[in-house]
């Protein structure tokens, strides 16, 4: 799926050089690994290749170049039995892109996976940023420490800004220990209403559910599955699995997946929306309150759906060109995968209320007055 | 500490301002008598006081909007106020300002336990939010020590934290949506009950904006199921270095305690004579708390004590039940009171990388000795958020100034080792003039640019956060 007309690739690894290039050139399409961009934009591909890596496992913090590959970072963290807890998705396969997703792209898209229900989103793990804005100014905000309320929080603003405010060069992130044990509770054959109810009940227990998802029945006969993930020290997970089963005993028997590798594969597939990879159709991502989700899905009638975040995040597979937004109440819908034509017609990012749109536009004007970055992408 | 000279034109327009406010508010919601506005002359940073021109106490978002329209039109600065417990002077008035207090906005709007959120008006106190959902088995996680008094409004404005934020995060990690009244009186809805607000993260930048971007009147907050139980262990060491190393080892072990609190010798002694919690007389104490079922707690505490023993502690006291837990927490919880008993104190709030703990404590000791002010350290060790308490005698001329100078040196030290000026109390006026130590002109310009967008004429809490010289041109635009 081609989205942008690349005139040329520009890559650099010094902030001063980057700032200079921004001042004199543009427009740019800010690019990390090129795997996760969903908005439309045109311009020179701007790649940042700095290699900063400063990791303090005893403080659970990491300062890393935005240009580094997420997988390379994860591998380094794993050596210390740590990880990025928010489980950043790899949407490359879904979007038909190859390339290694980067830390910058992860932060710019606020990429957050199933564990978001327990540990927060990518933005919640972001402690600091350095970036170069559209006027070529080098700005830092936040820092490398866990708690920081010094001045306005531009870290959050940059996270999820889709590269429209500046080029991230460096990010500080919170890391988390990898738990000893993972188990997944599996209920089969629940309806979507039942599933969301199950997930809400589970998330309402004190057992620290770190994933709650529901998948429809598959054509090959695999029944619908409602999945609940528990992680922690082994004795705790054993206790919680049992306690959770007891609390949900009116829902019938749940199978338990104790095999860590199997659990990992299951949750990775949910994280990366693997179910829709290579399947024709548009892919939408919805953010809603869980209890409204089944009704909304029934009204929209998608070809297929994945309920993640206990029903708070929905991945919908739709016939090409269908608009789901008309059916939305509260919450919002992002068009993640579609033809350029459909994206242009329907818009990738959800429409905003008048004042939010005005404030967002005002911010983009301040940070990128000449619209050098991903022009037109977010509105 | 300087504040801008009050604008004489505004002072002269007080009668007109009061008349306009009275036209849109119930009569008891406009306070203008000089002896009555004095009730709003300071927050918990009591060393600085200044009565405002007028104080208003709206009861609805519409009233807040009407007030802001008037102030915006007349160019009157507005200082939002929750419960006035800010330790940074965030709610300190100027003589030409309107204090806009949200204390009458106290309704619970909606509780939804299946989607795990609560929608409240922001004048509600932090603790009353938890109280509203407690019977359903839920709680609101950020728990500043001031939670009995402080309002959600101030929590959002300061992005407040608490003892348990190691596990649950601070306010920004638990905030889903707000109703924000902009400087010109427009009312904007940001985010909602869904988990991911979409678009630019305006919510993220509003949280912690110290009343400078708008007045928050309603908030949707994430609520969490209450843990089954919690128990602490008390561990004493004969050196700060070793205690610091123990903290790092606990964190690296893969356990995630809900709290790791640290007290140094001056604090241990002060709290012992004040509260008599029965702490050992040692150099450094840790309180590590874990949550879960009784078995889970026992397992985690066993692992923590194993780690601690490798560091030759002088004492390990594992709580066996609620009473012992309360005793272990007693000293920590009365630390501020104990220091207050010994004199006046300034409470700092710098954050440092956890690894720098021993160096920083040592250096604070040296600075304290050189300055002739006793400093006690009590803080959230798991996340490096320090709370050095500097003792001084307010009645002794020059003492406040020298204590403040010591405070500034300690905060600069925090920045120099890779940390920051404030971890949870905010900048306010207290750390305003140190901002240039942490940020470059371009960094500050980028932050002020955000304020320009939300509040183009800089009427909202304009004399805070940014050094006056840095913000002068913008405030002049009024
Ligand atoms: C004994 C004591 C212990 C404390 N412990 C902690 C602690 O553990 N953790 C911690 O983080 N803090 C702590 N604090 C600091 C303080 O309680 C917090 O900063 C708190 O969030 C302030 O809330 P408040 O309602 O009192 O706000 P105020 O003091 O009234 O105001 C604080 C700031 O918020 C702004 N503001 C108020 N209302 C609004 C609104 N509606 N819209 C926009 N802006 C607004 C004000 O302009 C001001 O800048 C403590 C304070 C005391 C006195």
JSON list of C-alpha atoms in Angstrom, two decimals, chain A residues 133-280:
[
{"chain": "A", "resi": 133, "resn": "UNK", "atom": "CA", "xyz": [10.50, 21.12, 15.90]},
{"chain": "A", "resi": 134, "resn": "UNK", "atom": "CA", "xyz": [9.45, 22.58, 12.58]},
{"chain": "A", "resi": 135, "resn": "UNK", "atom": "CA", "xyz": [11.42, 25.75, 13.15]},
{"chain": "A", "resi": 136, "resn": "UNK", "atom": "CA", "xyz": [14.58, 23.73, 13.64]},
{"chain": "A", "resi": 137, "resn": "UNK", "atom": "CA", "xyz": [14.61, 24.28, 17.40]},
{"chain": "A", "resi": 138, "resn": "UNK", "atom": "CA", "xyz": [16.04, 21.51, 19.57]},
{"chain": "A", "resi": 139, "resn": "UNK", "atom": "CA", "xyz": [13.73, 20.96, 22.54]},
{"chain": "A", "resi": 140, "resn": "UNK", "atom": "CA", "xyz": [13.94, 18.64, 25.52]},
{"chain": "A", "resi": 141, "resn": "UNK", "atom": "CA", "xyz": [11.16, 17.90, 27.96]},
{"chain": "A", "resi": 142, "resn": "UNK", "atom": "CA", "xyz": [10.71, 15.55, 30.88]},
{"chain": "A", "resi": 143, "resn": "UNK", "atom": "CA", "xyz": [13.79, 13.62, 31.84]},
{"chain": "A", "resi": 144, "resn": "UNK", "atom": "CA", "xyz": [15.01, 10.19, 32.78]},
{"chain": "A", "resi": 145, "resn": "UNK", "atom": "CA", "xyz": [13.39, 9.95, 36.17]},
{"chain": "A", "resi": 146, "resn": "UNK", "atom": "CA", "xyz": [10.14, 8.20, 37.05]},
{"chain": "A", "resi": 147, "resn": "UNK", "atom": "CA", "xyz": [8.41, 11.20, 38.55]},
{"chain": "A", "resi": 148, "resn": "UNK", "atom": "CA", "xyz": [8.64, 14.61, 37.04]},
{"chain": "A", "resi": 149, "resn": "UNK", "atom": "CA", "xyz": [6.17, 17.48, 37.01]},
{"chain": "A", "resi": 150, "resn": "UNK", "atom": "CA", "xyz": [8.65, 20.22, 36.14]},
{"chain": "A", "resi": 151, "resn": "UNK", "atom": "CA", "xyz": [6.93, 22.47, 33.63]},
{"chain": "A", "resi": 152, "resn": "UNK", "atom": "CA", "xyz": [4.39, 21.52, 30.99]},
{"chain": "A", "resi": 153, "resn": "UNK", "atom": "CA", "xyz": [4.35, 17.88, 29.95]},
{"chain": "A", "resi": 154, "resn": "UNK", "atom": "CA", "xyz": [5.34, 17.95, 26.29]},
{"chain": "A", "resi": 155, "resn": "UNK", "atom": "CA", "xyz": [6.36, 14.29, 26.56]},
{"chain": "A", "resi": 156, "resn": "UNK", "atom": "CA", "xyz": [2.73, 13.24, 26.47]},
{"chain": "A", "resi": 157, "resn": "UNK", "atom": "CA", "xyz": [2.01, 15.74, 23.73]},
{"chain": "A", "resi": 158, "resn": "UNK", "atom": "CA", "xyz": [4.73, 14.28, 21.53]},
{"chain": "A", "resi": 159, "resn": "UNK", "atom": "CA", "xyz": [3.60, 10.72, 22.21]},
{"chain": "A", "resi": 160, "resn": "UNK", "atom": "CA", "xyz": [0.85, 10.03, 19.71]},
{"chain": "A", "resi": 161, "resn": "UNK", "atom": "CA", "xyz": [1.47, 13.20, 17.69]},
{"chain": "A", "resi": 162, "resn": "UNK", "atom": "CA", "xyz": [2.15, 11.06, 14.59]},
{"chain": "A", "resi": 163, "resn": "UNK", "atom": "CA", "xyz": [5.26, 13.05, 13.77]},
{"chain": "A", "resi": 164, "resn": "UNK", "atom": "CA", "xyz": [3.29, 16.23, 13.18]},
{"chain": "A", "resi": 165, "resn": "UNK", "atom": "CA", "xyz": [4.96, 18.38, 15.85]},
{"chain": "A", "resi": 166, "resn": "UNK", "atom": "CA", "xyz": [8.61, 17.50, 15.56]},
{"chain": "A", "resi": 167, "resn": "UNK", "atom": "CA", "xyz": [11.19, 14.84, 14.89]},
{"chain": "A", "resi": 168, "resn": "UNK", "atom": "CA", "xyz": [11.84, 12.80, 18.01]},
{"chain": "A", "resi": 169, "resn": "UNK", "atom": "CA", "xyz": [15.53, 12.16, 18.47]},
{"chain": "A", "resi": 170, "resn": "UNK", "atom": "CA", "xyz": [15.67, 10.64, 21.94]},
{"chain": "A", "resi": 171, "resn": "UNK", "atom": "CA", "xyz": [13.16, 9.13, 24.33]},
{"chain": "A", "resi": 172, "resn": "UNK", "atom": "CA", "xyz": [13.33, 8.07, 27.97]},
{"chain": "A", "resi": 173, "resn": "UNK", "atom": "CA", "xyz": [11.17, 5.12, 28.85]},
{"chain": "A", "resi": 174, "resn": "UNK", "atom": "CA", "xyz": [10.12, 3.25, 31.93]},
{"chain": "A", "resi": 175, "resn": "UNK", "atom": "CA", "xyz": [10.92, -0.45, 31.81]},
{"chain": "A", "resi": 176, "resn": "UNK", "atom": "CA", "xyz": [9.42, -3.27, 33.84]},
{"chain": "A", "resi": 177, "resn": "UNK", "atom": "CA", "xyz": [10.60, -6.66, 35.05]},
{"chain": "A", "resi": 178, "resn": "UNK", "atom": "CA", "xyz": [9.47, -9.63, 32.98]},
{"chain": "A", "resi": 179, "resn": "UNK", "atom": "CA", "xyz": [7.31, -11.71, 35.29]},
{"chain": "A", "resi": 180, "resn": "UNK", "atom": "CA", "xyz": [8.25, -15.25, 36.14]},
{"chain": "A", "resi": 181, "resn": "UNK", "atom": "CA", "xyz": [5.02, -16.88, 35.05]},
{"chain": "A", "resi": 182, "resn": "UNK", "atom": "CA", "xyz": [2.23, -16.21, 32.59]},
{"chain": "A", "resi": 183, "resn": "UNK", "atom": "CA", "xyz": [-1.07, -18.03, 32.40]},
{"chain": "A", "resi": 184, "resn": "UNK", "atom": "CA", "xyz": [-4.05, -17.47, 30.16]},
{"chain": "A", "resi": 185, "resn": "UNK", "atom": "CA", "xyz": [-7.57, -18.41, 31.13]},
{"chain": "A", "resi": 186, "resn": "UNK", "atom": "CA", "xyz": [-9.71, -19.35, 28.16]},
{"chain": "A", "resi": 187, "resn": "UNK", "atom": "CA", "xyz": [-13.51, -19.42, 28.04]},
{"chain": "A", "resi": 188, "resn": "UNK", "atom": "CA", "xyz": [-14.93, -20.91, 24.88]},
{"chain": "A", "resi": 189, "resn": "UNK", "atom": "CA", "xyz": [-18.13, -20.20, 23.04]},
{"chain": "A", "resi": 190, "resn": "UNK", "atom": "CA", "xyz": [-19.21, -17.00, 24.74]},
{"chain": "A", "resi": 191, "resn": "UNK", "atom": "CA", "xyz": [-21.32, -14.48, 22.88]},
{"chain": "A", "resi": 192, "resn": "UNK", "atom": "CA", "xyz": [-19.83, -11.03, 22.56]},
{"chain": "A", "resi": 193, "resn": "UNK", "atom": "CA", "xyz": [-22.13, -9.64, 25.23]},
{"chain": "A", "resi": 194, "resn": "UNK", "atom": "CA", "xyz": [-21.11, -12.47, 27.56]},
{"chain": "A", "resi": 195, "resn": "UNK", "atom": "CA", "xyz": [-17.47, -11.99, 26.71]},
{"chain": "A", "resi": 196, "resn": "UNK", "atom": "CA", "xyz": [-17.40, -8.30, 27.57]},
{"chain": "A", "resi": 197, "resn": "UNK", "atom": "CA", "xyz": [-19.24, -9.09, 30.76]},
{"chain": "A", "resi": 198, "resn": "UNK", "atom": "CA", "xyz": [-16.68, -11.77, 31.61]},
{"chain": "A", "resi": 199, "resn": "UNK", "atom": "CA", "xyz": [-13.80, -9.42, 30.90]},
{"chain": "A", "resi": 200, "resn": "UNK", "atom": "CA", "xyz": [-15.33, -6.60, 32.97]},
{"chain": "A", "resi": 201, "resn": "UNK", "atom": "CA", "xyz": [-15.89, -8.92, 35.88]},
{"chain": "A", "resi": 202, "resn": "UNK", "atom": "CA", "xyz": [-12.33, -10.18, 35.66]},
{"chain": "A", "resi": 203, "resn": "UNK", "atom": "CA", "xyz": [-10.88, -6.68, 35.38]},
{"chain": "A", "resi": 204, "resn": "UNK", "atom": "CA", "xyz": [-12.95, -5.75, 38.40]},
{"chain": "A", "resi": 205, "resn": "UNK", "atom": "CA", "xyz": [-11.19, -8.34, 40.57]},
{"chain": "A", "resi": 206, "resn": "UNK", "atom": "CA", "xyz": [-7.99, -7.56, 42.45]},
{"chain": "A", "resi": 207, "resn": "UNK", "atom": "CA", "xyz": [-6.07, -10.19, 40.48]},
{"chain": "A", "resi": 208, "resn": "UNK", "atom": "CA", "xyz": [-4.21, -7.82, 38.17]},
{"chain": "A", "resi": 209, "resn": "UNK", "atom": "CA", "xyz": [-5.45, -9.07, 34.83]},
{"chain": "A", "resi": 210, "resn": "UNK", "atom": "CA", "xyz": [-2.86, -7.99, 32.25]},
{"chain": "A", "resi": 211, "resn": "UNK", "atom": "CA", "xyz": [-4.81, -8.87, 29.14]},
{"chain": "A", "resi": 212, "resn": "UNK", "atom": "CA", "xyz": [-8.51, -9.30, 28.36]},
{"chain": "A", "resi": 213, "resn": "UNK", "atom": "CA", "xyz": [-9.50, -10.09, 24.79]},
{"chain": "A", "resi": 214, "resn": "UNK", "atom": "CA", "xyz": [-12.21, -11.85, 22.82]},
{"chain": "A", "resi": 215, "resn": "UNK", "atom": "CA", "xyz": [-11.96, -13.49, 19.43]},
{"chain": "A", "resi": 216, "resn": "UNK", "atom": "CA", "xyz": [-14.82, -14.73, 17.29]},
{"chain": "A", "resi": 217, "resn": "UNK", "atom": "CA", "xyz": [-15.23, -18.27, 16.14]},
{"chain": "A", "resi": 218, "resn": "UNK", "atom": "CA", "xyz": [-13.02, -19.13, 13.16]},
{"chain": "A", "resi": 219, "resn": "UNK", "atom": "CA", "xyz": [-14.11, -20.86, 9.98]},
{"chain": "A", "resi": 220, "resn": "UNK", "atom": "CA", "xyz": [-11.85, -23.85, 10.76]},
{"chain": "A", "resi": 221, "resn": "UNK", "atom": "CA", "xyz": [-14.07, -24.62, 13.73]},
{"chain": "A", "resi": 222, "resn": "UNK", "atom": "CA", "xyz": [-12.04, -23.01, 16.52]},
{"chain": "A", "resi": 223, "resn": "UNK", "atom": "CA", "xyz": [-14.75, -21.70, 18.82]},
{"chain": "A", "resi": 224, "resn": "UNK", "atom": "CA", "xyz": [-15.02, -18.11, 20.02]},
{"chain": "A", "resi": 225, "resn": "UNK", "atom": "CA", "xyz": [-12.52, -17.53, 22.81]},
{"chain": "A", "resi": 226, "resn": "UNK", "atom": "CA", "xyz": [-12.46, -15.09, 25.69]},
{"chain": "A", "resi": 227, "resn": "UNK", "atom": "CA", "xyz": [-8.91, -14.73, 27.01]},
{"chain": "A", "resi": 228, "resn": "UNK", "atom": "CA", "xyz": [-7.70, -13.45, 30.37]},
{"chain": "A", "resi": 229, "resn": "UNK", "atom": "CA", "xyz": [-4.00, -13.14, 31.09]},
{"chain": "A", "resi": 230, "resn": "UNK", "atom": "CA", "xyz": [-2.33, -13.30, 34.50]},
{"chain": "A", "resi": 231, "resn": "UNK", "atom": "CA", "xyz": [1.34, -12.62, 35.13]},
{"chain": "A", "resi": 232, "resn": "UNK", "atom": "CA", "xyz": [3.59, -12.53, 38.17]},
{"chain": "A", "resi": 233, "resn": "UNK", "atom": "CA", "xyz": [5.59, -14.67, 40.52]},
{"chain": "A", "resi": 234, "resn": "UNK", "atom": "CA", "xyz": [4.60, -18.28, 40.13]},
{"chain": "A", "resi": 235, "resn": "UNK", "atom": "CA", "xyz": [2.84, -18.82, 43.43]},
{"chain": "A", "resi": 236, "resn": "UNK", "atom": "CA", "xyz": [0.82, -15.66, 42.89]},
{"chain": "A", "resi": 237, "resn": "UNK", "atom": "CA", "xyz": [-0.28, -16.62, 39.41]},
{"chain": "A", "resi": 238, "resn": "UNK", "atom": "CA", "xyz": [-1.33, -20.08, 40.62]},
{"chain": "A", "resi": 239, "resn": "UNK", "atom": "CA", "xyz": [-3.35, -18.56, 43.38]},
{"chain": "A", "resi": 240, "resn": "UNK", "atom": "CA", "xyz": [-4.95, -15.98, 41.12]},
{"chain": "A", "resi": 241, "resn": "UNK", "atom": "CA", "xyz": [-5.89, -18.43, 38.41]},
{"chain": "A", "resi": 242, "resn": "UNK", "atom": "CA", "xyz": [-7.73, -20.48, 40.97]},
{"chain": "A", "resi": 243, "resn": "UNK", "atom": "CA", "xyz": [-9.33, -17.49, 42.67]},
{"chain": "A", "resi": 244, "resn": "UNK", "atom": "CA", "xyz": [-10.45, -16.04, 39.36]},
{"chain": "A", "resi": 245, "resn": "UNK", "atom": "CA", "xyz": [-11.94, -19.35, 38.24]},
{"chain": "A", "resi": 246, "resn": "UNK", "atom": "CA", "xyz": [-13.86, -19.47, 41.48]},
{"chain": "A", "resi": 247, "resn": "UNK", "atom": "CA", "xyz": [-15.24, -15.97, 41.06]},
{"chain": "A", "resi": 248, "resn": "UNK", "atom": "CA", "xyz": [-16.28, -16.75, 37.50]},
{"chain": "A", "resi": 249, "resn": "UNK", "atom": "CA", "xyz": [-17.46, -20.27, 38.21]},
{"chain": "A", "resi": 250, "resn": "UNK", "atom": "CA", "xyz": [-21.02, -19.49, 37.08]},
{"chain": "A", "resi": 251, "resn": "UNK", "atom": "CA", "xyz": [-19.62, -19.06, 33.56]},
{"chain": "A", "resi": 252, "resn": "UNK", "atom": "CA", "xyz": [-18.58, -22.67, 33.29]},
{"chain": "A", "resi": 253, "resn": "UNK", "atom": "CA", "xyz": [-15.18, -24.28, 33.10]},
{"chain": "A", "resi": 254, "resn": "UNK", "atom": "CA", "xyz": [-12.25, -22.24, 31.77]},
{"chain": "A", "resi": 255, "resn": "UNK", "atom": "CA", "xyz": [-9.21, -23.89, 30.28]},
{"chain": "A", "resi": 256, "resn": "UNK", "atom": "CA", "xyz": [-5.84, -22.63, 31.49]},
{"chain": "A", "resi": 257, "resn": "UNK", "atom": "CA", "xyz": [-2.85, -22.21, 29.22]},
{"chain": "A", "resi": 258, "resn": "UNK", "atom": "CA", "xyz": [0.26, -22.57, 31.40]},
{"chain": "A", "resi": 259, "resn": "UNK", "atom": "CA", "xyz": [2.74, -22.86, 28.57]},
{"chain": "A", "resi": 260, "resn": "UNK", "atom": "CA", "xyz": [4.50, -19.47, 28.46]},
{"chain": "A", "resi": 261, "resn": "UNK", "atom": "CA", "xyz": [5.42, -19.70, 24.79]},
{"chain": "A", "resi": 262, "resn": "UNK", "atom": "CA", "xyz": [1.83, -20.53, 23.85]},
{"chain": "A", "resi": 263, "resn": "UNK", "atom": "CA", "xyz": [0.47, -17.62, 25.88]},
{"chain": "A", "resi": 264, "resn": "UNK", "atom": "CA", "xyz": [3.02, -15.35, 24.31]},
{"chain": "A", "resi": 265, "resn": "UNK", "atom": "CA", "xyz": [2.05, -16.37, 20.79]},
{"chain": "A", "resi": 266, "resn": "UNK", "atom": "CA", "xyz": [-1.64, -15.88, 21.56]},
{"chain": "A", "resi": 267, "resn": "UNK", "atom": "CA", "xyz": [-1.18, -12.39, 22.94]},
{"chain": "A", "resi": 268, "resn": "UNK", "atom": "CA", "xyz": [1.30, -11.38, 20.28]},
{"chain": "A", "resi": 269, "resn": "UNK", "atom": "CA", "xyz": [-1.26, -12.25, 17.63]},
{"chain": "A", "resi": 270, "resn": "UNK", "atom": "CA", "xyz": [-3.83, -10.06, 19.39]},
{"chain": "A", "resi": 271, "resn": "UNK", "atom": "CA", "xyz": [-1.28, -7.28, 19.78]},
{"chain": "A", "resi": 272, "resn": "UNK", "atom": "CA", "xyz": [-0.32, -7.33, 16.10]},
{"chain": "A", "resi": 273, "resn": "UNK", "atom": "CA", "xyz": [-3.86, -7.94, 14.78]},
{"chain": "A", "resi": 274, "resn": "UNK", "atom": "CA", "xyz": [-2.44, -11.00, 13.05]},
{"chain": "A", "resi": 275, "resn": "UNK", "atom": "CA", "xyz": [-5.92, -12.32, 12.41]},
{"chain": "A", "resi": 276, "resn": "UNK", "atom": "CA", "xyz": [-6.47, -9.63, 9.75]},
{"chain": "A", "resi": 277, "resn": "UNK", "atom": "CA", "xyz": [-3.05, -9.88, 8.13]},
{"chain": "A", "resi": 278, "resn": "UNK", "atom": "CA", "xyz": [-3.48, -10.75, 4.47]},
{"chain": "A", "resi": 279, "resn": "UNK", "atom": "CA", "xyz": [-7.27, -10.83, 4.80]},
{"chain": "A", "resi": 280, "resn": "UNK", "atom": "CA", "xyz": [-8.93, -8.45, 2.36]}
]
